[in-house]
Amino acid sequence: MCGIVGYVGSREAVPLLMAGLTNLEYRGYDSAGIAAFDGTGLIVQKCVGRLSALGERLKNEPVEGRVGIGHTRWATHGEPSEINSHPHLDCTGRIAVVHNGIIENYQELRAALEAKGHQFISQTDTEVIPHLIEAALSDGAKSFEEALQTALKLARGAYALGILFKDQPDRFYAARHGSPLVVGVGKGEQFIASDVPAIVSQTRDVIYLNDGEIATLTPDGVRVTNLDGQEVKHEIVTVTLRAESVERAGFETFMLKEIHEQPRVLRNLLDKHVSPDSSVLMPGFGLSPQYFKKLNRVMIVSCGTAYHAGMYGKLLLENLTRIAVETDLGSEFRYRDPKIDPGTLIVAVSQSGETADTLASVRMAKSWGCKTLSICNVPGSTLVRVSDAVFFTDAGPEIGVASTKAYTAQLMAFGLLAIHIGLSRGEISEKDAQTLLRDLQAIPDAIHYVLRRKDSIRAIADKHHDGPSSLYLGRRFNYPTALEGALKNKEISYQHAEGYAAGEMKHGPIALINEYLPVVCICTKTRDEVYEKMISNVKEVEARHGKIIAIATDGDTAFDRLAEDIVFVPPTRDEFSPLVNVVALQLLAYYAAQARGTDIDKPRNLAKSVTVE
Ligand code: F6R
């Protein structure tokens, strides 16, 4: 949801800003812009469309300067257009602002500013910020810092801001409230960015600003204050992320690279959390086995793909720990006045750790006295900092907008947690735990096996990508897999796809089935009657001439005559089969999108990190 960058130092700012924005483009790609000081003053260049369009413009009209800010936009208020692109200016053209977030009271602020004679040119919420600062300066603020504090005290909502002021060409300002922002500390130069990957090739020393803080950045250093001007001391954190991990490494897209990274990501998680004698290790976890012993209710809150991980987590936790578990979408949970007592553990699942609805849910639960555990991929993210305990998914930066490796890492996290909690509560024995862990350890190789069959999956996608719609069916542990497979397909191939619990099909969606509808049926073998029920459901599809694509266990001949196409996956324990099956669905969606010619890493209308409601 918009990415911002900033630079001050002795090098040319614009190439560094553009490099940073390239790594942030996954956050939005409706328009891009930069502002920098050159010898003559404050210069702004902005362009509707991708960052490459801005790059072309800068080739023809270069901007020089050693201080600058930049922005890549996911439109919220106002259509994607040059006028609505950031940076935005005040009436005098002396103050330039880039913004990620939403100023919720912008309409009333704008009306008050217009009544004072301020001229607005865009439909954005952001434009009130430079005008508020301008107003505070003309109302007699003693310094630019004071004007900025006054302006930000009036703004309600979420923001990460980069701000240039023409009268101070040796510095820029940054501020944060509710949207992510990291300050990169270099030698004789400083950076800001919406996340670490955007600056990691320049510096690994960072400061994570807190809400309600303002940073003043000069070549000599960074000074942080609160909105009352009091200085706040910050520890400089050295991040371990490598610059190579934000590169495509020879793959045609980030998504394909990330799909292929899954075996390694999961193996690393297993190495970190499983001891040689097969017990689960929870280094620095923050919630004790005694706590889990007494726990009797868990509420999992998340959005999108992470919500599907939460649905899987519920099934696994209930099974292995016998705790009552519910799930909800962040955007529903926070407004439904749920009946939650302080003894409930809130589990938030999020790749980015910045999803607005997930964060708001966690904050709400904390205010009720609940403990919070997050399953999160981004160290230093807001979610990590507000949670009582964190399970890091350690999947590395996920750049493709459609989540893949973060999802399977979330499922693995639930697997490890469920075994750990089940053991802590005595619901499973040491021996059960060892068997479960052994079966979990087989998953990375099983995923490799699916990846090796990608050409046959591509052939199936090539055959079925054409229609307007498709249906995904699964049961029990693979019901969330069906939802996730459908989501992957619709978000990158733009083909309508619906995920359904296979047993529910008769209650409505069966009406959709005809000889043109591809129906992806997840029917890997299980130890219980679910497999047979799934076969019956597949037969119901066959009877209505649906085009069946089965995800089946290697060696299973049950679908030979039923299915038009079969993707075979290796046998795995039922509980963990979603980690493997979903990879087949990720590839199916990937190749369908490729056949349909979409921009896979940057699907239309989406942004990676949903930092607004
Ligand atoms: C889909 C996808 C989104 C995210 C959702 C939550 O591929 O990536 O549905 O899962 O926006 O994001 P996080 O996990 O960052 O909270």
XYZ file of C-alpha atoms in Angstrom, residues 140-606:
467
model
C 4.040 31.665 13.630
C 5.633 28.290 14.340
C 9.167 28.980 15.558
C 10.755 26.291 13.453
C 9.930 23.812 10.713
C 10.016 21.028 13.334
C 7.428 22.840 15.405
C 5.204 23.368 12.327
C 5.484 19.679 11.532
C 4.541 18.712 15.089
C 1.521 21.028 14.975
C 0.409 19.599 11.627
C 0.758 15.987 12.716
C -1.164 16.584 15.928
C -4.118 17.627 13.763
C -3.963 14.623 11.422
C -5.932 11.505 12.354
C -5.265 8.152 10.727
C -2.157 6.349 9.550
C 0.960 7.761 8.013
C 4.557 7.178 7.134
C 5.857 10.408 5.688
C 8.925 11.766 3.944
C 9.089 15.560 3.863
C 11.364 18.078 2.129
C 11.449 21.779 2.982
C 12.962 24.146 0.448
C 14.565 26.414 3.070
C 16.541 23.483 4.525
C 18.234 21.770 1.570
C 20.665 19.869 3.819
C 18.055 17.594 5.360
C 14.712 15.886 5.155
C 12.152 14.754 7.693
C 10.274 11.514 8.286
C 7.351 10.726 10.563
C 5.373 7.680 11.430
C 2.045 6.754 12.907
C 0.529 3.378 12.129
C 2.292 2.782 8.779
C 5.668 1.071 8.507
C 8.840 3.123 8.265
C 12.464 2.265 8.786
C 15.423 4.639 8.983
C 18.695 3.404 7.466
C 21.798 4.775 9.150
C 24.857 5.019 6.905
C 28.272 6.681 7.014
C 27.697 10.323 6.107
C 24.323 9.437 4.630
C 20.865 8.419 5.846
C 17.892 6.698 4.276
C 14.248 6.011 4.951
C 12.062 3.316 3.425
C 8.775 1.535 3.993
C 10.709 -1.659 4.604
C 14.210 -2.991 5.036
C 14.688 -4.694 1.620
C 14.522 -1.281 -0.056
C 17.706 -0.085 1.685
C 19.576 -3.247 2.605
C 21.990 -2.924 -0.321
C 23.067 0.448 1.156
C 23.064 -0.162 4.900
C 22.095 -2.834 7.387
C 21.988 -0.493 10.364
C 18.443 0.589 10.960
C 16.181 2.361 13.414
C 12.546 1.316 13.630
C 10.576 4.475 14.361
C 7.661 4.188 16.769
C 4.248 5.691 16.294
C 4.146 9.416 16.980
C 7.831 10.008 16.210
C 9.546 12.420 13.851
C 13.069 11.924 12.492
C 15.267 14.712 11.174
C 17.846 13.264 8.799
C 21.063 15.049 7.811
C 24.305 13.603 6.400
C 25.708 13.721 9.939
C 23.006 11.710 11.661
C 19.414 11.133 12.681
C 17.583 12.933 15.474
C 14.284 11.457 16.651
C 11.691 13.339 18.683
C 8.106 12.804 19.711
C 5.298 15.133 18.642
C 6.102 17.423 21.603
C 9.666 17.893 20.396
C 11.245 15.778 23.146
C 14.220 13.772 21.962
C 13.777 9.974 21.860
C 16.842 7.725 21.979
C 16.787 4.719 19.664
C 18.932 1.660 19.482
C 20.465 1.019 16.039
C 19.603 -2.543 14.983
C 21.787 -4.441 12.496
C 19.573 -6.521 10.233
C 20.745 -9.871 8.878
C 18.880 -9.726 5.570
C 21.159 -10.174 2.542
C 20.788 -7.939 -0.514
C 20.707 -11.039 -2.807
C 17.515 -12.217 -1.144
C 15.614 -9.403 -2.831
C 16.793 -10.403 -6.313
C 15.105 -12.755 -8.801
C 18.119 -15.093 -8.951
C 17.578 -16.092 -12.584
C 13.861 -16.864 -12.249
C 11.489 -15.146 -14.653
C 9.425 -13.764 -11.759
C 9.726 -13.367 -8.005
C 6.669 -15.562 -7.569
C 8.292 -18.490 -9.380
C 11.466 -17.993 -7.359
C 9.473 -17.940 -4.134
C 7.507 -21.067 -5.077
C 10.844 -22.836 -5.591
C 12.246 -21.547 -2.307
C 9.623 -23.416 -0.281
C 11.555 -26.631 0.419
C 14.520 -24.621 1.701
C 12.377 -22.278 3.798
C 10.561 -25.203 5.433
C 13.748 -27.170 6.008
C 15.313 -24.159 7.733
C 12.262 -23.828 9.960
C 12.485 -27.510 10.851
C 16.218 -27.225 11.558
C 15.562 -24.276 13.852
C 12.657 -25.815 15.732
C 13.331 -29.558 15.889
C 16.148 -30.862 18.078
C 18.252 -33.913 17.077
C 16.300 -35.971 19.627
C 13.022 -34.893 17.947
C 11.537 -32.408 20.347
C 10.185 -29.000 19.383
C 12.441 -26.074 20.241
C 10.955 -22.646 20.820
C 13.962 -20.357 21.310
C 13.040 -17.057 23.000
C 9.368 -17.736 22.429
C 7.797 -15.951 25.397
C 4.907 -18.332 26.232
C 5.690 -21.231 28.551
C 4.429 -24.842 28.483
C 2.671 -24.029 31.809
C 0.771 -21.222 30.104
C -0.418 -23.585 27.361
C -1.449 -26.167 29.949
C -4.051 -23.804 31.359
C -5.132 -22.251 28.073
C -8.653 -23.085 26.967
C -9.456 -20.794 24.061
C -7.592 -19.493 21.032
C -8.780 -16.913 18.518
C -6.846 -16.725 15.238
C -7.111 -13.432 13.346
C -5.704 -12.727 9.900
C -6.537 -11.637 6.344
C -6.382 -13.123 2.849
C -3.931 -15.960 2.399
C -2.916 -15.664 6.048
C -6.589 -16.240 6.922
C -6.473 -19.536 5.052
C -3.390 -20.421 7.096
C -5.421 -19.544 10.190
C -8.218 -21.894 9.102
C -5.672 -24.676 8.768
C -4.172 -23.740 12.135
C -7.577 -24.083 13.782
C -8.014 -27.625 12.477
C -4.553 -28.692 13.537
C -4.616 -27.028 16.960
C -8.026 -28.473 17.780
C -6.839 -31.892 16.719
C -3.537 -32.015 18.520
C -4.209 -29.822 21.560
C -7.975 -30.126 22.172
C -8.186 -26.380 22.782
C -11.271 -24.606 21.400
C -10.067 -22.545 18.458
C -11.926 -19.989 16.362
C -10.794 -17.980 13.373
C -11.852 -14.644 12.042
C -10.914 -12.135 9.404
C -9.241 -9.072 10.873
C -11.718 -6.780 9.125
C -14.682 -8.631 10.683
C -13.224 -9.332 14.108
C -12.490 -5.719 14.907
C -16.047 -4.548 14.244
C -18.140 -7.422 15.532
C -17.829 -6.851 19.263
C -16.718 -10.448 19.908
C -17.175 -12.106 23.280
C -13.567 -12.640 24.268
C -12.325 -13.082 27.813
C -8.788 -12.101 28.896
C -7.835 -15.788 29.132
C -8.141 -16.190 25.339
C -4.902 -16.302 23.376
C -5.085 -14.193 20.215
C -2.967 -15.591 17.396
C -2.339 -13.132 14.560
C -0.985 -14.493 11.280
C 0.659 -12.077 8.875
C 3.453 -12.180 6.337
C 4.132 -8.448 6.464
C 3.222 -7.741 10.069
C 1.704 -4.482 8.828
C -1.814 -5.466 7.722
C -4.043 -2.754 9.184
C -7.002 -4.976 10.141
C -4.830 -7.665 11.726
C -2.920 -5.069 13.707
C -6.080 -3.314 14.871
C -7.489 -6.670 16.033
C -4.366 -7.399 18.055
C -4.385 -3.966 19.624
C -8.030 -4.371 20.523
C -7.424 -7.773 22.093
C -4.522 -6.371 24.089
C -6.763 -3.664 25.440
C -9.054 -6.451 26.753
C -6.118 -8.014 28.573
C -5.564 -10.939 26.157
C -2.128 -12.345 25.433
C -1.103 -12.143 21.793
C 1.049 -14.441 19.711
C 1.974 -13.523 16.166
C 3.106 -15.782 13.358
C 4.984 -13.297 11.249
C 7.621 -13.080 8.552
C 9.059 -9.614 9.046
C 11.331 -8.878 12.004
C 10.867 -5.350 13.278
C 7.354 -5.119 11.847
C 4.643 -3.431 13.872
C 2.890 -6.725 14.617
C 6.074 -8.234 15.994
C 6.584 -5.237 18.222
C 3.082 -5.212 19.685
C 2.801 -8.979 20.285
C 3.635 -10.767 23.532
C 5.187 -13.704 21.682
C 6.319 -14.235 18.099
C 6.861 -17.273 15.931
C 8.992 -16.051 13.017
C 8.278 -17.799 9.738
C 11.773 -16.864 8.468
C 10.735 -17.196 4.821
C 12.863 -14.215 3.753
C 11.470 -11.268 1.805
C 8.402 -12.187 -0.217
C 8.299 -9.823 -3.176
C 5.727 -11.465 -5.474
C 2.414 -9.901 -4.541
C 0.700 -13.304 -4.370
C 1.839 -15.049 -1.219
C 3.423 -18.505 -1.618
C 6.406 -19.317 0.589
C 5.030 -17.224 3.441
C 1.858 -19.342 3.339
C 3.565 -22.728 3.553
C 5.830 -21.326 6.270
C 2.705 -20.268 8.197
C 1.314 -23.798 7.853
C 4.620 -25.222 9.067
C 4.549 -22.812 12.016
C 1.101 -24.112 12.966
C 2.390 -27.684 12.632
C 5.276 -27.049 15.014
C 3.177 -25.015 17.427
C 0.397 -27.600 17.543
C 2.875 -30.376 18.356
C 4.552 -28.221 21.004
C 1.262 -27.195 22.616
C -0.199 -30.710 22.342
C 2.833 -32.064 24.191
C 2.728 -29.282 26.808
C -0.897 -30.196 27.556
C -0.316 -33.935 27.528
C -2.764 -34.365 24.653
C -0.148 -36.140 22.587
C 2.609 -38.425 23.820
C 6.344 -38.026 23.186
C 6.054 -40.904 20.750
C 3.162 -39.257 18.856
C 5.157 -36.038 18.721
C 8.161 -37.835 17.267
C 6.040 -39.478 14.582
C 4.387 -36.167 13.747
C 7.751 -34.418 13.529
C 9.151 -37.162 11.330
C 6.175 -36.757 8.984
C 6.636 -33.002 8.999
C 10.284 -33.462 8.110
C 9.259 -35.348 4.970
C 7.409 -32.298 3.628
C 10.308 -30.367 1.994
C 11.214 -33.398 -0.158
C 7.570 -33.948 -1.064
C 7.406 -30.334 -2.271
C 10.560 -30.896 -4.339
C 8.792 -33.783 -5.987
C 5.877 -31.518 -6.988
C 8.268 -28.842 -8.260
C 9.981 -31.415 -10.462
C 6.615 -32.082 -12.103
C 5.971 -28.475 -12.985
C 5.984 -29.139 -16.740
C 3.030 -31.485 -16.456
C 1.230 -28.917 -14.280
C 1.972 -26.268 -16.900
C 0.416 -28.493 -19.577
C -2.768 -28.783 -17.505
C -2.878 -25.026 -16.929
C -2.384 -24.399 -20.659
C -5.375 -26.583 -21.387
C -7.782 -25.074 -18.853
C -6.803 -21.415 -18.485
C -9.250 -20.121 -21.051
C -12.665 -20.244 -19.391
C -14.293 -17.508 -17.353
C -14.414 -19.471 -14.115
C -13.195 -22.459 -12.125
C -14.135 -24.254 -8.916
C -11.805 -25.656 -6.233
C -13.039 -28.339 -3.865
C -11.442 -29.824 -0.777
C -12.420 -31.243 2.590
C -11.156 -30.974 6.151
C -7.423 -30.063 6.164
C -7.632 -29.344 2.457
C -10.688 -27.125 2.575
C -8.408 -24.130 3.304
C -6.158 -25.427 0.489
C -9.109 -25.184 -1.912
C -9.751 -21.597 -0.804
C -6.081 -20.729 -1.192
C -5.823 -22.373 -4.627
C -8.831 -20.384 -5.829
C -7.423 -17.159 -4.378
C -4.063 -17.712 -6.104
C -5.813 -18.326 -9.393
C -8.052 -15.274 -9.273
C -5.437 -12.853 -8.048
C -2.783 -13.598 -10.661
C -4.713 -15.000 -13.646
C -7.862 -12.852 -13.198
C -9.994 -15.907 -13.869
C -12.916 -16.067 -11.485
C -12.341 -18.979 -9.132
C -14.261 -20.173 -6.151
C -13.034 -22.402 -3.348
C -15.610 -24.553 -1.607
C -15.857 -27.241 1.022
C -16.602 -30.224 -1.215
C -19.473 -31.383 0.988
C -21.164 -28.002 0.573
C -21.178 -28.223 -3.208
C -24.635 -29.777 -3.299
C -25.970 -26.790 -1.411
C -25.501 -24.351 -4.274
C -22.366 -24.312 -6.414
C -23.258 -27.597 -8.096
C -25.570 -25.473 -10.239
C -22.466 -23.960 -11.866
C -21.147 -27.276 -13.121
C -21.344 -27.998 -16.826
C -18.984 -29.386 -19.441
C -17.015 -26.127 -19.578
C -16.226 -25.657 -15.882
C -12.783 -26.795 -14.657
C -13.208 -28.257 -11.157
C -9.989 -28.736 -9.208
C -10.591 -31.517 -6.675
C -8.096 -32.062 -3.886
C -8.442 -35.757 -3.196
C -5.181 -36.957 -1.735
C -5.539 -40.107 0.361
C -6.431 -39.801 4.032
C -6.611 -42.246 6.906
C -10.302 -41.616 7.521
C -13.551 -41.477 5.557
C -12.820 -38.000 4.149
C -11.104 -39.570 1.129
C -14.143 -41.689 0.258
C -16.456 -38.715 0.723
C -14.219 -36.762 -1.604
C -14.465 -39.484 -4.246
C -18.258 -39.258 -4.007
C -18.053 -35.502 -4.510
C -15.825 -35.970 -7.549
C -18.385 -38.408 -8.946
C -21.095 -35.793 -8.479
C -19.014 -33.408 -10.569
C -18.436 -36.103 -13.191
C -22.171 -36.829 -13.419
C -22.671 -33.196 -14.439
C -19.811 -33.311 -16.968
C -17.510 -30.894 -15.106
C -13.872 -30.925 -16.262
C -12.173 -32.587 -13.306
C -8.566 -31.801 -12.427
C -7.635 -34.088 -9.533
C -4.818 -33.562 -7.074
C -4.224 -37.173 -6.096
C -1.716 -39.315 -4.253
C 0.914 -40.960 -6.404
C -0.113 -44.491 -7.320
C -3.824 -43.877 -6.686
C -5.782 -45.142 -9.683
C -9.206 -44.091 -8.378
C -9.277 -40.992 -10.599
C -7.951 -42.512 -13.808
C -11.371 -42.668 -15.372
C -12.984 -39.878 -13.391
C -10.596 -37.008 -13.995
C -9.638 -35.278 -17.215
C -6.244 -34.419 -15.717
C -4.411 -35.531 -12.602
C -1.575 -33.904 -10.686
C 0.118 -36.592 -8.633
C 1.726 -35.667 -5.339
C 3.679 -37.957 -3.004
C 1.910 -39.597 -0.076
C 2.056 -37.462 3.078
C 0.315 -37.544 6.413
C -3.253 -36.094 6.048
C -2.599 -33.324 8.530
C 0.393 -32.029 6.571
C -0.815 -32.706 3.028
C -1.936 -29.047 2.564
C 1.720 -27.961 2.574
C 2.340 -30.098 -0.501
C -1.010 -29.861 -2.271
C -1.001 -26.094 -2.227
C 2.282 -26.022 -4.154
C 0.577 -27.865 -7.034
C -2.177 -25.227 -6.918
C 0.324 -22.362 -6.815
C 1.946 -23.738 -9.983
C -1.420 -24.317 -11.638
C -2.361 -20.679 -10.989
C 1.092 -19.506 -12.017
C 1.030 -21.166 -15.411
C -2.608 -20.187 -16.013
C -1.600 -16.580 -15.374
C 1.359 -16.953 -17.696
C -0.881 -18.338 -20.424
C -3.279 -15.433 -19.901
C -0.411 -12.956 -20.142
C -0.880 -11.138 -16.841
C 1.778 -9.314 -14.847
C 2.321 -12.097 -12.323
C 4.451 -10.292 -9.756
C 2.289 -7.190 -9.852
C -1.313 -8.198 -10.496
C -3.704 -5.353 -11.195
C -5.286 -3.453 -8.306
C -3.330 -5.350 -5.630
